[in-house]
Tab-separated table of C-alpha atoms in Angstrom:
chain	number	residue	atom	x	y	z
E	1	UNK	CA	6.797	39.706	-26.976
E	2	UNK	CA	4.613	41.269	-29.719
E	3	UNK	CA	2.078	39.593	-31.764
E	4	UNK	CA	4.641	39.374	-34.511
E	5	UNK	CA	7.033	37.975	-32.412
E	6	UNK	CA	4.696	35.440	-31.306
E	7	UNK	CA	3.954	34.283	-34.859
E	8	UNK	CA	7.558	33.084	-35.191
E	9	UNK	CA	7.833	31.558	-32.105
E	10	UNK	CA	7.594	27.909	-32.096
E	11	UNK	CA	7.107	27.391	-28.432
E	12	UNK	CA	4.054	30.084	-28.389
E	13	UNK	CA	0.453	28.731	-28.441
E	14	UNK	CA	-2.394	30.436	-29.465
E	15	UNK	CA	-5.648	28.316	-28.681
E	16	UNK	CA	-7.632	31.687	-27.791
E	17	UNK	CA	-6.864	31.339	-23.858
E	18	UNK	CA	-9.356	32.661	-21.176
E	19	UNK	CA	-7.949	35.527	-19.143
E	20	UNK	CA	-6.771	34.344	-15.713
E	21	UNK	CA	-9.489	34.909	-14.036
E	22	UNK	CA	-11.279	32.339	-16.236
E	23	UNK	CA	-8.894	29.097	-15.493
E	24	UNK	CA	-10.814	27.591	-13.285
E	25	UNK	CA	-13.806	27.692	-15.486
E	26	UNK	CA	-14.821	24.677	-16.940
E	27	UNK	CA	-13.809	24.493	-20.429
E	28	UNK	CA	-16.480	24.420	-23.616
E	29	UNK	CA	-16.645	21.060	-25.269
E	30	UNK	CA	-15.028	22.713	-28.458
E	31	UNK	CA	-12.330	24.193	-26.348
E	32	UNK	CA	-11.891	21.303	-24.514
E	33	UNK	CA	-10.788	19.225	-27.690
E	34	UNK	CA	-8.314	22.166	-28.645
E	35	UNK	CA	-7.127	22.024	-25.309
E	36	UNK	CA	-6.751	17.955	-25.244
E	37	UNK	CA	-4.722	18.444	-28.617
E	38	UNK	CA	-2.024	20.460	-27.058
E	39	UNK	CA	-2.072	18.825	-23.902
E	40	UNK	CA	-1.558	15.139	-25.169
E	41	UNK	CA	0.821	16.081	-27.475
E	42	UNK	CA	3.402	17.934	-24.851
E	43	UNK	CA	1.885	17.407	-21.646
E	44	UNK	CA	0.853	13.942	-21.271
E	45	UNK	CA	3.618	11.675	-19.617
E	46	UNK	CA	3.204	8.848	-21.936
E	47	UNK	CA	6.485	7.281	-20.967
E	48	UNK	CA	6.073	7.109	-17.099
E	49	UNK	CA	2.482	5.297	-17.210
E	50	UNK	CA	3.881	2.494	-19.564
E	51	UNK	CA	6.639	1.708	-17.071
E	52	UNK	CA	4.187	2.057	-14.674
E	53	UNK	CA	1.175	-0.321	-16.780
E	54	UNK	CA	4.277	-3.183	-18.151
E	55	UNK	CA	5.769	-3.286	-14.058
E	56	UNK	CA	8.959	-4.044	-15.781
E	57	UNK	CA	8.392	-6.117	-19.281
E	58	UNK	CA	9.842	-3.734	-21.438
E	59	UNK	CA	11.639	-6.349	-22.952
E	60	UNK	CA	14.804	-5.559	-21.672
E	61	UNK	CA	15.104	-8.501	-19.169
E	62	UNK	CA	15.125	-11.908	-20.796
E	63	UNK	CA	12.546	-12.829	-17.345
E	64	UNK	CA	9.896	-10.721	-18.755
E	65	UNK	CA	6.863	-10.829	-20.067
E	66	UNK	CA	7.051	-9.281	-24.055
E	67	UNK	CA	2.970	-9.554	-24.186
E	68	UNK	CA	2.464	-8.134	-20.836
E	69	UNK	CA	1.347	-4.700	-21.757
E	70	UNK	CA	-0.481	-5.167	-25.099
E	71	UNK	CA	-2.655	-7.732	-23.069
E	72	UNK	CA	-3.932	-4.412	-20.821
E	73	UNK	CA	-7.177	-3.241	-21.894
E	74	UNK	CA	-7.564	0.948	-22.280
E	75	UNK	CA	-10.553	2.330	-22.810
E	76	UNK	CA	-11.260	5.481	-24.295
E	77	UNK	CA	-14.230	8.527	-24.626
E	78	UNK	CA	-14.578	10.164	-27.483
E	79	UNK	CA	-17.088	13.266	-27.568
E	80	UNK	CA	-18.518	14.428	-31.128
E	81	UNK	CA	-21.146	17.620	-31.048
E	82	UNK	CA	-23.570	15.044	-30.544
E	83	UNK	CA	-22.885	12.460	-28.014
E	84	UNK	CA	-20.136	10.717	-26.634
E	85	UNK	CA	-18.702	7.739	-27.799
E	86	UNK	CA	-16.665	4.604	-25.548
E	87	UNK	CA	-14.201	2.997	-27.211
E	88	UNK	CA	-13.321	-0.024	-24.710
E	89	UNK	CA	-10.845	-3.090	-25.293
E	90	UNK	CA	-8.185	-0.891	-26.744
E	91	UNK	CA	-4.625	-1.915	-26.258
E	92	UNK	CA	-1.577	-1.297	-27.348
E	93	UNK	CA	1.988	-3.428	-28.113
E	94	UNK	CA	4.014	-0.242	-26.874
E	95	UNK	CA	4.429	3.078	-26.023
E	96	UNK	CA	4.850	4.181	-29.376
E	97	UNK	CA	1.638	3.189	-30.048
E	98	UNK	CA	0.110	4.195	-27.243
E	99	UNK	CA	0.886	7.474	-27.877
E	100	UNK	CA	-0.006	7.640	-31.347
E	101	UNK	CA	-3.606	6.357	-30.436
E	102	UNK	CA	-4.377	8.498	-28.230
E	103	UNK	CA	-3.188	11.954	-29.934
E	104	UNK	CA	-5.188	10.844	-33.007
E	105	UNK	CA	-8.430	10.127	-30.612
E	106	UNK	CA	-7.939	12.884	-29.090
E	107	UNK	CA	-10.193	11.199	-25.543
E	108	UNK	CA	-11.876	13.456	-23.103
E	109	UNK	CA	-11.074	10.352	-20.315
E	110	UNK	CA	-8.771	7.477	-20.160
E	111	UNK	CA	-9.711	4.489	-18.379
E	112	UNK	CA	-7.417	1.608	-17.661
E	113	UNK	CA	-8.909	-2.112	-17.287
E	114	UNK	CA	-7.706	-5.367	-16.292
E	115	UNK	CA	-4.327	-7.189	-17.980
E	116	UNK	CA	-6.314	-10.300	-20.034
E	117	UNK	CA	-5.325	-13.697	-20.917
E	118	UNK	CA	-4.892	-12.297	-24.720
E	119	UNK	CA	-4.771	-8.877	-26.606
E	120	UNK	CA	-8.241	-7.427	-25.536
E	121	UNK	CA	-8.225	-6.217	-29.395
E	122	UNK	CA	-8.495	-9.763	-30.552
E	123	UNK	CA	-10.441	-10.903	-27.749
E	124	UNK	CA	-13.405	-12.171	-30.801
E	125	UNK	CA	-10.878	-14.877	-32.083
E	126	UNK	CA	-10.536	-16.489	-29.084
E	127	UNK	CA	-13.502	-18.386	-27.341
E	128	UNK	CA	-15.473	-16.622	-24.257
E	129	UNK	CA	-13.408	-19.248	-22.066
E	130	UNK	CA	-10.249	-18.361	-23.511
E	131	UNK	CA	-10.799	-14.060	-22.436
E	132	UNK	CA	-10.334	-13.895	-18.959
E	133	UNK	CA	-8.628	-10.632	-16.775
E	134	UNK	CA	-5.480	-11.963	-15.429
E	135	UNK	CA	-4.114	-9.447	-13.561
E	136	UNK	CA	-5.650	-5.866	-12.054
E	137	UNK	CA	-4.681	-3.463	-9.561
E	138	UNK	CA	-6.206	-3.529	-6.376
E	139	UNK	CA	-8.448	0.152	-6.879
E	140	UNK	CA	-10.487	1.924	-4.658
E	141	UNK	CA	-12.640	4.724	-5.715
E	142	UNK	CA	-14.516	7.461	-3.181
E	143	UNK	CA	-16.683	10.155	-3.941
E	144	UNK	CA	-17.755	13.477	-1.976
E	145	UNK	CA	-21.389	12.768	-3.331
E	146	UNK	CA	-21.623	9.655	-1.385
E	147	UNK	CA	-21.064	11.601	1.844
E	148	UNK	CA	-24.127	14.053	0.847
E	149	UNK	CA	-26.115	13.443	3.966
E	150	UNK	CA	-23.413	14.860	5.984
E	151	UNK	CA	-21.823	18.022	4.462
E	152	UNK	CA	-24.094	20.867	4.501
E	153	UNK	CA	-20.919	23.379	2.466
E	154	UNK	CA	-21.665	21.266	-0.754
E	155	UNK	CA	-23.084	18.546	-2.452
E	156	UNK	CA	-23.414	16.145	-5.900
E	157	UNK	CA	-20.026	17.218	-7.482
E	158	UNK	CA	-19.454	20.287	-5.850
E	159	UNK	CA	-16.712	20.641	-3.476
E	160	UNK	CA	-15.031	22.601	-1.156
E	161	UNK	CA	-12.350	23.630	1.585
E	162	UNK	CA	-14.336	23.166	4.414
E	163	UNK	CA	-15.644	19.248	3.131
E	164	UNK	CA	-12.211	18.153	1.613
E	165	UNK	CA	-11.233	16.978	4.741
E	166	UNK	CA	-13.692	13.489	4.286
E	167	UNK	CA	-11.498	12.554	1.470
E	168	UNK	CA	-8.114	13.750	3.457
E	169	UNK	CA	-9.873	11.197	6.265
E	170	UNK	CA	-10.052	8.706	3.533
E	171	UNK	CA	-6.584	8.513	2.108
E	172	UNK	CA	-5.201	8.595	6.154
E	173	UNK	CA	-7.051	5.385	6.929
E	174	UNK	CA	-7.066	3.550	3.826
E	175	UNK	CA	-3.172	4.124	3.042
E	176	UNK	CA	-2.153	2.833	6.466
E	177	UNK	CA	-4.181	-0.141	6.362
E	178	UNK	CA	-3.179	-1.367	3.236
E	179	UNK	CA	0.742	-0.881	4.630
E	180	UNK	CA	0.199	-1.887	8.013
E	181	UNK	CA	-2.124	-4.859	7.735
E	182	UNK	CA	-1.708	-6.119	4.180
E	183	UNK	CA	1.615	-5.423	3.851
E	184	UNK	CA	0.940	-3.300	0.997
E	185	UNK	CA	4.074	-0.773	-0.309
E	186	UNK	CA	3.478	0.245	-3.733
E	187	UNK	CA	0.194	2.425	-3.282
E	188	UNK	CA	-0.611	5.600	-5.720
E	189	UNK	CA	-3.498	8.234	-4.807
E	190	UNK	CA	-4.644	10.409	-7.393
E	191	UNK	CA	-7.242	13.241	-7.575
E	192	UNK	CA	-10.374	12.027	-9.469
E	193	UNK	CA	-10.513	15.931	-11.240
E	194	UNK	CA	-13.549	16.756	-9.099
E	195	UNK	CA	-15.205	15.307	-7.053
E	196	UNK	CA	-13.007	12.015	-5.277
E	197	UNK	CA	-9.819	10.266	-4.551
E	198	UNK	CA	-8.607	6.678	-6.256
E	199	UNK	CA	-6.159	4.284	-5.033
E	200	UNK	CA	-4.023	2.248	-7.078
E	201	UNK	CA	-2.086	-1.247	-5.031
E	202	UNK	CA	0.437	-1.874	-7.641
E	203	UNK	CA	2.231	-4.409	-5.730
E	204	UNK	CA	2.642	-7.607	-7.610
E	205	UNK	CA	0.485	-9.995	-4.665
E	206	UNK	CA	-2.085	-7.508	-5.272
E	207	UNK	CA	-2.317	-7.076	-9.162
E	208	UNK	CA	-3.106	-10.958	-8.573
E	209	UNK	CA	-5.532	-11.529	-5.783
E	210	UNK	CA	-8.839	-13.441	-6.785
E	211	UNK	CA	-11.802	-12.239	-7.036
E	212	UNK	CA	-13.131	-13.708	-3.442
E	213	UNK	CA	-9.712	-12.160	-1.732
E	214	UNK	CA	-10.759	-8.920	-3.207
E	215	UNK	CA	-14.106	-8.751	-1.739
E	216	UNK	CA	-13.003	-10.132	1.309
E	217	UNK	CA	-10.679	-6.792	1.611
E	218	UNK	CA	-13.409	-4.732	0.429
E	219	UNK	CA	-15.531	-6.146	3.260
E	220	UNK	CA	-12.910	-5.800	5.857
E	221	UNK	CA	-13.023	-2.061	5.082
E	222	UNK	CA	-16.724	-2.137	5.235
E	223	UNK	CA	-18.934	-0.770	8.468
E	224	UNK	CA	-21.589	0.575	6.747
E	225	UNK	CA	-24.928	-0.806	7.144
E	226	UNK	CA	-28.592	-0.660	5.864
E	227	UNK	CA	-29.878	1.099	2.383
E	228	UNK	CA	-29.583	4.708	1.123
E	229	UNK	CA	-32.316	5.513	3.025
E	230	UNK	CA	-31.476	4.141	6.472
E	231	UNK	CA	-30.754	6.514	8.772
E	232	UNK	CA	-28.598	4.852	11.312
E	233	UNK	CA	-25.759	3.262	9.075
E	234	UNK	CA	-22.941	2.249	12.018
E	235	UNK	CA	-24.195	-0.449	14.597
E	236	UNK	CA	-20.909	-1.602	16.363
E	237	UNK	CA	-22.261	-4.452	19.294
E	238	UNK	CA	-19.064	-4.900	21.053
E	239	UNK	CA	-15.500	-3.869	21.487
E	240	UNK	CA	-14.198	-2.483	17.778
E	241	UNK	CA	-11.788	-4.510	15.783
E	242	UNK	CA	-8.186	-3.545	16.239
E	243	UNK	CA	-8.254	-1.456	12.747
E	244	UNK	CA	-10.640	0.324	13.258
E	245	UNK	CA	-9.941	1.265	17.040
E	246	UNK	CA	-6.364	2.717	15.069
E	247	UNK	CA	-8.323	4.662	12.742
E	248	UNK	CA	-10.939	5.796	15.205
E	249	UNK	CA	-8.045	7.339	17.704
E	250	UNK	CA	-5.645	8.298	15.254
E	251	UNK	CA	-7.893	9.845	13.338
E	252	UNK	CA	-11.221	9.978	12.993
E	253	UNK	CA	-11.693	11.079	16.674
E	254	UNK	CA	-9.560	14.482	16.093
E	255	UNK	CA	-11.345	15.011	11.937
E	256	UNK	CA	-14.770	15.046	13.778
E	257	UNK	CA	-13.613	17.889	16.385
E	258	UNK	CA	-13.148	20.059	13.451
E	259	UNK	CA	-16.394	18.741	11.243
E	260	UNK	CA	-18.342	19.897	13.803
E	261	UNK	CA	-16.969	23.153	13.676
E	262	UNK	CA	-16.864	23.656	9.723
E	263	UNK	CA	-19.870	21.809	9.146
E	264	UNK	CA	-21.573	23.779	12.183
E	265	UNK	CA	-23.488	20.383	13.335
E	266	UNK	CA	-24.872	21.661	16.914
E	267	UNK	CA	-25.461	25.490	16.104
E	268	UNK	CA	-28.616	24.691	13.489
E	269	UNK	CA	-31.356	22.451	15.169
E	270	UNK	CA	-32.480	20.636	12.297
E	271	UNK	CA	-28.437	19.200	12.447
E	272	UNK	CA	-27.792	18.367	15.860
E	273	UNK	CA	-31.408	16.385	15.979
E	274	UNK	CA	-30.086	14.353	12.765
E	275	UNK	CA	-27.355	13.323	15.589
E	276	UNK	CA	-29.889	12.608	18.563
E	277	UNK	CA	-31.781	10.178	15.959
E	278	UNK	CA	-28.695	8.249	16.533
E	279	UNK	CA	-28.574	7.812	20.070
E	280	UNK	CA	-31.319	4.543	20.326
E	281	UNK	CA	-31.908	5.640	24.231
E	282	UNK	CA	-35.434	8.447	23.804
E	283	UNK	CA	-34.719	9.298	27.345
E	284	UNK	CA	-31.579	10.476	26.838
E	285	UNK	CA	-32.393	12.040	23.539
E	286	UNK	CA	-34.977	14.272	25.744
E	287	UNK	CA	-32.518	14.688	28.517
E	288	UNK	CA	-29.919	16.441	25.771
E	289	UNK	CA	-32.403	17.950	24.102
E	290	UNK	CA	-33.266	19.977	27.064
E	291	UNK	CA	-29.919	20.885	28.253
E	292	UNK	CA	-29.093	21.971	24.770
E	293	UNK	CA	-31.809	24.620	25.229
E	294	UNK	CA	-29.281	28.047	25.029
E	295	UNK	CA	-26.347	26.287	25.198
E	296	UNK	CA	-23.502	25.661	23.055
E	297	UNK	CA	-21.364	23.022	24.337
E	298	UNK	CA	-23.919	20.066	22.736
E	299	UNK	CA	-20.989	17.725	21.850
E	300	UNK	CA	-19.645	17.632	25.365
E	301	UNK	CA	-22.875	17.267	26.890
E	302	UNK	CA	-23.687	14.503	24.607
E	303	UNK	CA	-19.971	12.695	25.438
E	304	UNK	CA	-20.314	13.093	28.983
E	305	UNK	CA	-23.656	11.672	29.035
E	306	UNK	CA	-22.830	8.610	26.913
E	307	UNK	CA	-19.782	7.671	28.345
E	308	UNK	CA	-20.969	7.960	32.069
E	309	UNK	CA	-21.156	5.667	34.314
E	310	UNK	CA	-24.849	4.436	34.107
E	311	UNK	CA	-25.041	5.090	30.548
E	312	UNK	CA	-22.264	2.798	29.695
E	313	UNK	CA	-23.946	-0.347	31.681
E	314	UNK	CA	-27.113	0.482	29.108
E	315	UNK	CA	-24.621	-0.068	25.847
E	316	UNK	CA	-24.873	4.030	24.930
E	317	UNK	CA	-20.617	4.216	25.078
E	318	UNK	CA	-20.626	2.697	21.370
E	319	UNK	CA	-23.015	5.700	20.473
E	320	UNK	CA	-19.946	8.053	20.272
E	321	UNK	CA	-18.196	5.907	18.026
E	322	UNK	CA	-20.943	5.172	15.913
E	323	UNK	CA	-21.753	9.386	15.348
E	324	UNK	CA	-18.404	9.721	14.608
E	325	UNK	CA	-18.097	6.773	12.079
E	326	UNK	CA	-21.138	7.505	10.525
E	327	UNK	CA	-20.048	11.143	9.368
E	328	UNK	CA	-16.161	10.844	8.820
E	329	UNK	CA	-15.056	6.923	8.267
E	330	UNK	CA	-14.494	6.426	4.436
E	331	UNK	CA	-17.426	5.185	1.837
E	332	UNK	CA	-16.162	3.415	-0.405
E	333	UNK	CA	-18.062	1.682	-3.902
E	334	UNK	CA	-17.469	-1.603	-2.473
E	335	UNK	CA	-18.093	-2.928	-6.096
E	336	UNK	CA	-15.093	-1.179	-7.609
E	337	UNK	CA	-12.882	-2.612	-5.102
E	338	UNK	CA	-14.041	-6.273	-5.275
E	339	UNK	CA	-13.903	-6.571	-9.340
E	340	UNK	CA	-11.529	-7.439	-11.611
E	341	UNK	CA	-12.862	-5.665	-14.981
E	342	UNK	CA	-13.814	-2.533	-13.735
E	343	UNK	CA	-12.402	0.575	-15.216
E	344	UNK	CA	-11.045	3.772	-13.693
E	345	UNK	CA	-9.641	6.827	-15.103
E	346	UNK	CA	-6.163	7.226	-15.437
E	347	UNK	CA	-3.744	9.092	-13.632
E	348	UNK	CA	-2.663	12.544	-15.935
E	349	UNK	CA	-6.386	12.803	-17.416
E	350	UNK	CA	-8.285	15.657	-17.758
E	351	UNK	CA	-11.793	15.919	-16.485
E	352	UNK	CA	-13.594	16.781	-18.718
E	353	UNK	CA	-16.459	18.942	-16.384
E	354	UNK	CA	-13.294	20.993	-14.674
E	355	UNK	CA	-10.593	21.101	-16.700
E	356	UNK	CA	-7.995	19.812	-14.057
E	357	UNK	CA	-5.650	17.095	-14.366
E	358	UNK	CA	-6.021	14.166	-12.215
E	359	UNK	CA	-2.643	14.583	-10.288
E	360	UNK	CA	-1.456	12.370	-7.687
E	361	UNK	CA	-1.630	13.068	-4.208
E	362	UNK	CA	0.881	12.167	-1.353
E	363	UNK	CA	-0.163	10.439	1.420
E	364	UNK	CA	2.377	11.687	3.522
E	365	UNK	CA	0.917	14.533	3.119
E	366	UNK	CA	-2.529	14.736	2.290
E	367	UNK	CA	-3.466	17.451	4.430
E	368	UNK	CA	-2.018	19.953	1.973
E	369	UNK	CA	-3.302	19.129	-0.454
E	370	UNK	CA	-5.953	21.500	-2.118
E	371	UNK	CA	-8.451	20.696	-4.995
E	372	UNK	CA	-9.101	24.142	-5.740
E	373	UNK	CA	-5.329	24.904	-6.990
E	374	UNK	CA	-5.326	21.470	-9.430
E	375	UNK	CA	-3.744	23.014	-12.093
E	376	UNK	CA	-6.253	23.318	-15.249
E	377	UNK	CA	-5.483	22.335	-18.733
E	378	UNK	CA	-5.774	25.688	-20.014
E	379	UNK	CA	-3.493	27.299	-16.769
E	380	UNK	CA	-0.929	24.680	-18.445
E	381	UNK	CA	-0.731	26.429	-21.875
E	382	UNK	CA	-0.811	29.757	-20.025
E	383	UNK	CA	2.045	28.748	-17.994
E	384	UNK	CA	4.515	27.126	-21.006
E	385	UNK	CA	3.390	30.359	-23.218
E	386	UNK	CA	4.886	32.533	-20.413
E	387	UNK	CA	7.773	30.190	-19.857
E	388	UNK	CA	8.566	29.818	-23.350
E	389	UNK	CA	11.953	31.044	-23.163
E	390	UNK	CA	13.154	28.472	-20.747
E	391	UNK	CA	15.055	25.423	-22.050
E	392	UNK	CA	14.697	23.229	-25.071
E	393	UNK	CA	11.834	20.392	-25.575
E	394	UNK	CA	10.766	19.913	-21.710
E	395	UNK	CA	7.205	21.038	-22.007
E	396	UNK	CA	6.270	19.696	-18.393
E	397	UNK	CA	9.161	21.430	-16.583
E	398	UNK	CA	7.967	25.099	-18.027
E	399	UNK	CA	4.857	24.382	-16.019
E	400	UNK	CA	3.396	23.544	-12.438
E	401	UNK	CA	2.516	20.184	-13.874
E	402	UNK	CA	6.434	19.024	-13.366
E	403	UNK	CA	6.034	18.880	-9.413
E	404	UNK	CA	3.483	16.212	-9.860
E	405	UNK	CA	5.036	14.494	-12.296
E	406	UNK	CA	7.863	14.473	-10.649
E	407	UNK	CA	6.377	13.369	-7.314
E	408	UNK	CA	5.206	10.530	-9.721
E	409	UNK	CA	8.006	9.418	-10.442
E	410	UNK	CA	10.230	9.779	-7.733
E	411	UNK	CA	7.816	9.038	-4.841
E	412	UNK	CA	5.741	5.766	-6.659
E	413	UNK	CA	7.234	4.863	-10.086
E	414	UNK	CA	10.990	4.574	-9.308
E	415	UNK	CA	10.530	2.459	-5.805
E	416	UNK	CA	7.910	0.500	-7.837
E	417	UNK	CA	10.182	-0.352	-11.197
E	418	UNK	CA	12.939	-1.506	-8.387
E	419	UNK	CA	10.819	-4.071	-6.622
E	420	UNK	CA	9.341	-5.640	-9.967
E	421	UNK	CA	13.238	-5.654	-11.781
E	422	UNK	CA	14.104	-7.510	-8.582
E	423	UNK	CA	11.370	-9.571	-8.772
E	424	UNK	CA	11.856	-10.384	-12.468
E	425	UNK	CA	15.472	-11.615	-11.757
E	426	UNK	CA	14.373	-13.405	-8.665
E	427	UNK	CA	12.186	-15.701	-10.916
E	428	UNK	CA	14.489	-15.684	-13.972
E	429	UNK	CA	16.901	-17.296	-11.533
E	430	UNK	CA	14.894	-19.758	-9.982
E	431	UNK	CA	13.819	-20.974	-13.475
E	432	UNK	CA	16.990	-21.268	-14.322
E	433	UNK	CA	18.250	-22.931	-11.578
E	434	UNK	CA	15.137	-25.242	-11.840
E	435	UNK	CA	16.045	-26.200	-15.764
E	436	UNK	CA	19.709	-27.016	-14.108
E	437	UNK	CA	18.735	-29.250	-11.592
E	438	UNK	CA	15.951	-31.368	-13.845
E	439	UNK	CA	19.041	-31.491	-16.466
E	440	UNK	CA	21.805	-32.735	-14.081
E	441	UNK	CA	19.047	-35.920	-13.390
């Protein structure tokens, strides 16, 4: 196609695109916003996250809840050439709407809040008592950074292949706890853009758990111990709970194997000491400190010698457990979990340091999936400039965006919109059938 083919051509954008060498470049703030433009106004899957955000009251079933969604609070960042500017308590009475706002504001993030009593928006004509959060997914949020003191390929944002795993470790142990001991079905993982994984429980008995059965699920995750500063985080005293025996054998037992070898934690001395500082017994710090003089099996030693015989009368076979928890078990921000109000960036953002779209991630199979081929805003335009020719109006399917999408809706939104229209004529029934009986008295 020539440039004065391209002029004519409706589906061709110009937006000056890098070369393809340059997509995984972070974007300039100016290009950024020229990016944004294009992306929210043929990319962004405006329809899917408002089935997702009104679970069903879309005022189609005369059981639902016509307020539901304009009480759920958005908020929005807006960056000028100066500074950046948050734009909380937004909301919105529908899709149309929604969409509408956020093409004109144009927002380098999206963050989702908590469904209120009221319209967030008019929250000042109601009194303090009367503004309460209602409803809010159960969220999780985990960071690389927080695992800093244990990677040695990256660290603050950065990321890699070789430290990915931690957050592959995360989404294993979390996802199958939250099915297998809370009963949990409607869970959606989605790539932070950078640096982290969050976790979305959608299902109804979690959008309404209290504050105090939050924390308490927060806590049951919880086995680290001491400051930021403490070096020996993991203390377990006696036999390990149930859970974390699962997570320990199913998983974390195997993920350390092969952090050892990427992270090379016994070939550089000033590593494999970090890991004797563990071990509370000094004579059998200076027993494995000499026999790892010249030799290169250190983690064996170090197994064999805690899990022995006299060593496991002395309380050293936790040790093991304890090294391998303290470098691979999940770290969570406990305070995201346990809140009601707190914000988190939507699913289908762009981050704004990277230029990738926060894509979700499939549990089932986690393992493959890589951070470093997140498809980038600009890779996008590339993609449905090249594609151009294919089909009508479906902007997502001319680009490698429409396999996430798609594993959006098929693999979380569809099974979820089920369960709440079921739900929704459940109780529509039961009122009914409750109005009948008090009438026949």
């Amino acid at each position: 196609m020539t440039k004065e083919d391209t002029r004519d051509d409706p589906m061709q954008i110009d937006s000056n695109l890098p070369q393809q060498h340059q997509f995984n470049r972070a974007p300039s703030a100016s290009l950024l916003t020229d990016y944004l433009r294009i992306y929210y106004g043929k990319f962004f899957p405006y329809t899917d996250m408002y089935k997702w955000l009104a679970y069903g009251n879309d005022g189609k079933h005369p059981g639902c809840d016509s307020s539901y969604f304009g009480r759920r609070e958005f908020s929005f960042t807006i960056k000028s050439d100066r500074d950046e500017v948050y734009l909380r308590f937004q909301s919105f009475f529908n899709v149309s709407e929604m969409e509408t706002s956020i093409k004109a504001k144009c927002p380098t993030k999206i963050d989702i809040g908590a469904v209120y009593t009221v319209d967030p928006a008019k929250r000042h004509a109601y009194a303090q008592s009367g503004f309460n959060p209602v409803e809010r997914e159960l969220i999780f949020d985990i960071d690389i950074s927080d695992y800093d003191d244990v990677r040695y390929c990256c660290s603050g944002a950065d990321t890699c292949l070789n430290c990915w795993p931690l957050m592959t470790i995360a989404i294993k142990i979390i996802d199958t706890t939250l099915r297998e001991d809370f009963g949990f079905n409607h869970i959606l993982w989605v790539y932070s853009g950078r640096r982290g994984v969050h976790c979305w429980v959608c299902d109804s008995r979690a959008r309404r758990l209290s504050k105090e059965q939050r924390s308490a699920i927060a806590d049951y995750f919880h086995v680290y111990k001491g400051g930021e500063n403490s070096l020996k985080k993991v203390t377990f005293s006696g036999p390990l709970h149930p859970f974390l025996a699962r997570a320990y054998t199913d998983v974390l037992k195997h993920e350390f194997e092969k952090w050892i070898s990427t992270q090379k934690l016994f070939e550089h001395e000033e590593r494999f000491h970090k890991i004797l500082q563990l071990i509370p017994d000094e004579s059998v710090v200076s027993e494995l400190a000499e026999k790892w003089q010249g030799n290169s099996i250190r983690w064996e030693h170090l197994k064999h010698m805690l899990q022995s015989g006299s060593k496991k009368t002395q309380g050293l076979r936790r040790c093991i457990e304890e090294i391998v928890f303290s470098y691979t078990y999940p770290r969570l921000d406990i305070q995201v979990t346990k809140g009601m109000n707190h914000l988190l960036k939507a699913p289908f953002c762009v981050h704004p340091g990277t230029g990738r779209v926060c894509i979700p991630i499939d549990p089932k199979k986690c393992e493959e999936f890589d951070p470093t081929s997140v498809p980038t805003v600009a890779q996008l335009i590339e993609e449905l400039n090249t594609n151009a020719s294919i089909g009508a109006d479906n902007y997502v399917g001319k680009t490698s965006l429409a396999v996430s999408v798609n594993l959006f809706r098929t693999c979380f939104l569809e099974p979820l919109i089920r369960t709440c229209k079921d739900e929704l004529e459940s109780a529509y029934n039961s009122k009914i059938k409750q109005t009948k009986d008090s009438l026949s008295w």
